[in-house]
Coordinates of C-alpha atoms in Angstrom, one line a residue:
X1 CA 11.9 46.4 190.5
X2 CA 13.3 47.1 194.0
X3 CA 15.0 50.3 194.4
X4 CA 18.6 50.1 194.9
X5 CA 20.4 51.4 197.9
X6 CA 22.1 54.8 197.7
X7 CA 25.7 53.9 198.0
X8 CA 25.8 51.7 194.7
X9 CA 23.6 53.9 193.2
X10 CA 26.2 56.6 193.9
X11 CA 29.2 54.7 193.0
X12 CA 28.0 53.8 190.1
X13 CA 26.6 57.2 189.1
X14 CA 30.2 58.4 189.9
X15 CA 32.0 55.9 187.2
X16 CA 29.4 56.7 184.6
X17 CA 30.0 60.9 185.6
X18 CA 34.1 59.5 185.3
X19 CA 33.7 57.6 181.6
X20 CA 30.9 60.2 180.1
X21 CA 33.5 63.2 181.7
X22 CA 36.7 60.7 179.0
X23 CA 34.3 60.6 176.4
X24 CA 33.3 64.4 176.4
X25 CA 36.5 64.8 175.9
X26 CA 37.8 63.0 173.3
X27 CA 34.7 64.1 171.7
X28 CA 35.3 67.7 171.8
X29 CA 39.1 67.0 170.7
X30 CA 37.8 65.0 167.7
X31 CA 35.5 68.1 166.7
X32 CA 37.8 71.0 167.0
X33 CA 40.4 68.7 165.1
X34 CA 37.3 68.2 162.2
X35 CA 36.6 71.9 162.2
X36 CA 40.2 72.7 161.9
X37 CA 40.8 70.3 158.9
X38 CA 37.6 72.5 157.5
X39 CA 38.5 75.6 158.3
X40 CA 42.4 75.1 156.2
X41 CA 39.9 73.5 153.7
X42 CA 38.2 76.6 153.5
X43 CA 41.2 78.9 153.2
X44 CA 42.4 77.0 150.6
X45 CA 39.4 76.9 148.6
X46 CA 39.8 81.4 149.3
X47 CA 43.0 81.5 148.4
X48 CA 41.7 79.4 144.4
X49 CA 39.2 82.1 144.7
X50 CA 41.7 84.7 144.7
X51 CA 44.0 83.7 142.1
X52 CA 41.4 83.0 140.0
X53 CA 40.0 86.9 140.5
X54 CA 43.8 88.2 140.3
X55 CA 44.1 86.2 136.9
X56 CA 40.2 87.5 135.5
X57 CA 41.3 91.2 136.7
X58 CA 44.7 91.3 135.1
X59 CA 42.9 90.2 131.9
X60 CA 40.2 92.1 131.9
X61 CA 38.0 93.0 129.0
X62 CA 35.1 93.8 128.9
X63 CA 32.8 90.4 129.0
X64 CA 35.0 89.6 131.9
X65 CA 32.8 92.0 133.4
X66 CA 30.3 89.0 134.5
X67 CA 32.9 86.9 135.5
X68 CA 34.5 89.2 137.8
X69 CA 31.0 90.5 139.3
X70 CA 30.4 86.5 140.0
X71 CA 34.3 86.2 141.2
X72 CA 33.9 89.2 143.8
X73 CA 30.7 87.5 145.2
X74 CA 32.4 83.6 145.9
X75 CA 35.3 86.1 148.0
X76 CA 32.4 87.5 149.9
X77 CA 30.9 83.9 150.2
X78 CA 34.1 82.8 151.4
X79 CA 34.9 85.1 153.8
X80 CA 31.5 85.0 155.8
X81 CA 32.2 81.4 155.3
X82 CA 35.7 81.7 157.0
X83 CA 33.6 84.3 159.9
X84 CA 31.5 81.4 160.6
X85 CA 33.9 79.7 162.2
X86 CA 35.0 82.3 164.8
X87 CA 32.7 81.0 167.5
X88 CA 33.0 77.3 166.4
X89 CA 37.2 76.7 167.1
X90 CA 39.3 78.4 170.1
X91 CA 42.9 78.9 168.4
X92 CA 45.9 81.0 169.8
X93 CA 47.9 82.0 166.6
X94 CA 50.7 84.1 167.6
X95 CA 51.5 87.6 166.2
X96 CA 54.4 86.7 164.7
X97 CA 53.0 84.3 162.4
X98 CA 50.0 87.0 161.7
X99 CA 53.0 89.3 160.7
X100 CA 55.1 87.0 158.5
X101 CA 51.6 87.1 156.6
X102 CA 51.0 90.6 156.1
X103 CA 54.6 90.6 154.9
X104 CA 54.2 88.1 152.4
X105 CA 56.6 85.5 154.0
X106 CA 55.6 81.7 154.4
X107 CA 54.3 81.2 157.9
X108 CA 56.6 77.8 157.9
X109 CA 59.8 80.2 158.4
X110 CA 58.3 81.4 162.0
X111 CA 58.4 77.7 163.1
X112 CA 61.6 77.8 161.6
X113 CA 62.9 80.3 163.0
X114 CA 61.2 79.7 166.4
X115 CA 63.3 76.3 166.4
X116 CA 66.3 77.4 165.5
X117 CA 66.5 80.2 168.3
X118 CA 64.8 77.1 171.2
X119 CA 68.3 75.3 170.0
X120 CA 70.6 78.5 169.8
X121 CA 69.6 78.9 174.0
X122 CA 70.2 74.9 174.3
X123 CA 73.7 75.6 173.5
X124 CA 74.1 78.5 175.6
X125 CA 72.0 76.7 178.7
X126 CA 74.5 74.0 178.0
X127 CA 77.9 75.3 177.4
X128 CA 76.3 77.7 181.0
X129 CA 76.5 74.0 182.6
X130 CA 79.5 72.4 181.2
X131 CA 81.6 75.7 182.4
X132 CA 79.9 75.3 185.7
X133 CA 81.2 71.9 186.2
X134 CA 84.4 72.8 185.1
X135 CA 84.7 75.0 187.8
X136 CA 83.5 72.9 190.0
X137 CA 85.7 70.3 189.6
X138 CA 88.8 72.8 189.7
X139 CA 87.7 74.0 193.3
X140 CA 87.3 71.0 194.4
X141 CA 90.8 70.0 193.3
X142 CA 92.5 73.1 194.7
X143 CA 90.7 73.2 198.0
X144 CA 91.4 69.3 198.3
X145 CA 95.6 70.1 198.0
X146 CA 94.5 73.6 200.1
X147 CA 93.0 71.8 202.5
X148 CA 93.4 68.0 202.4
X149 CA 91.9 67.6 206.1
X150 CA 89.2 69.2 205.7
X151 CA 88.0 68.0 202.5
X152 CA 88.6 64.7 203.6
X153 CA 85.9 65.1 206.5
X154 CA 83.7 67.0 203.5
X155 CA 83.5 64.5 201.4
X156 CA 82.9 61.8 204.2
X157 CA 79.8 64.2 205.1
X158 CA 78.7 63.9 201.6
X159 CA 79.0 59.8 202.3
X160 CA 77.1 60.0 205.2
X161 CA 74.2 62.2 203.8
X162 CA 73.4 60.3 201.0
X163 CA 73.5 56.6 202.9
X164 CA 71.2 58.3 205.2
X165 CA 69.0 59.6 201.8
X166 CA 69.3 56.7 200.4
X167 CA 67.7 54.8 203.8
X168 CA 63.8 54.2 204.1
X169 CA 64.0 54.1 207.7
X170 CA 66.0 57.3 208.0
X171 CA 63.6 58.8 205.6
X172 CA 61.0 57.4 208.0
X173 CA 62.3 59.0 210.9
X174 CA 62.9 62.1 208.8
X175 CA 59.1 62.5 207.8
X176 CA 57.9 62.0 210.9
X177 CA 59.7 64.3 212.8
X178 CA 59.1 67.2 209.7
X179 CA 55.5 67.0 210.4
X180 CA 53.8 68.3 212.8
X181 CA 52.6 66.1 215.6
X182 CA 49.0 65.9 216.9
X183 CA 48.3 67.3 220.2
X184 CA 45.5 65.4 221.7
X185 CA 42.1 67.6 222.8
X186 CA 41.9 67.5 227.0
X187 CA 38.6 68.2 228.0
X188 CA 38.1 71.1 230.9
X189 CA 36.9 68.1 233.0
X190 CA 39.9 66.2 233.0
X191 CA 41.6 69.4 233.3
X192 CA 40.0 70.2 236.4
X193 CA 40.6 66.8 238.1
X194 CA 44.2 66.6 237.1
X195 CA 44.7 69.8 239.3
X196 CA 42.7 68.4 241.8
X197 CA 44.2 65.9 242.3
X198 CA 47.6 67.2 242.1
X199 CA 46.3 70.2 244.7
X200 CA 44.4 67.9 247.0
X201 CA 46.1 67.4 250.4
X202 CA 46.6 64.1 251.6
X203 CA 44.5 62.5 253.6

């Protein structure tokens, strides 16, 4: 087989680089979502294990002592279990929710909570707004019977600036004279015969 030239050999190593980079992806999102689902299930199955220890150890006699001995050591399997996964699933968990634990308090309550403070400063942000256009809308209707005139010529301004926004060609124009123009490269040779020939004397 011939070997192919270097440019389609390069485009088309760049679309299989482009589709294998998609389907890393969506791989690693699918296993950190599987490891999650294991690592709840694996909670879950700690949290049996210490209810059923909690209930052996509040009635404990004295051939529970087996049972409890094997009880302690499916906690400790758990646990190193729950360790495992440490290295296996990158996770930020806030503090707050690590404290509502320790407290005893469903963790639900922090995302409760969280929302109902994100819409307490919605309100505020938006009664903020609403009093801002009320003022506005008073000054403009006290500086319009201040100064009729003058707010006349304002507000044709304000016309005036958004046809011209509002224009492709204006915001042509405007483009092109924002950035900054290209000054072409003279080479010392034409340099020196430009002043040459502007110092020569005439003949």
């Amino acid at each position: 087989m011939a070997p192919q030239p270097t440019g389609s050999t390069s485009t088309i190593s760049g679309g299989t680089s482009s589709g294998t980079q998609i389907n890393v992806m969506d791989s690693t999102s699918t296993h950190n979502e599987q490891t999650r689902q294991d690592l709840e299930l694996k909670l879950q199955e700690l949290i049996e294990c210490l209810l059923e220890l909690s209930i052996t150890v509040y009635d404990f006699q004295s051939e529970s002592n087996a049972l409890v001995h094997q009880k302690i050591q499916d906690l400790i399997a758990q646990l190193s279990d729950i360790e495992g996964f440490k290295d296996k699933l990158d996770m930020m968990v806030p503090w707050e929710v690590l404290s509502y634990i320790e407290d005893g308090k469903n963790p639900d309550l922090f995302s409760k909570s969280f929302v109902e403070a994100v819409a307490g400063e919605n309100q505020f942000t938006n009664g903020k707004i609403t009093a801002l256009k009320s003022f506005e809308a008073a000054l403009m209707q006290n500086l319009g019977s201040t100064f009729p005139d003058e707010m006349l010529d304002y507000q044709q301004i304000l016309k005036n600036d958004e046809a011209m926004k509002s224009d492709p060609v204006v915001n042509t124009m405007l483009s092109d004279d924002t950035s900054s123009p290209s000054v072409p490269e003279q080479t010392a040779e034409g340099y020196s015969m430009s002043n040459n020939t502007s110092a020569s004397p005439p003949l």
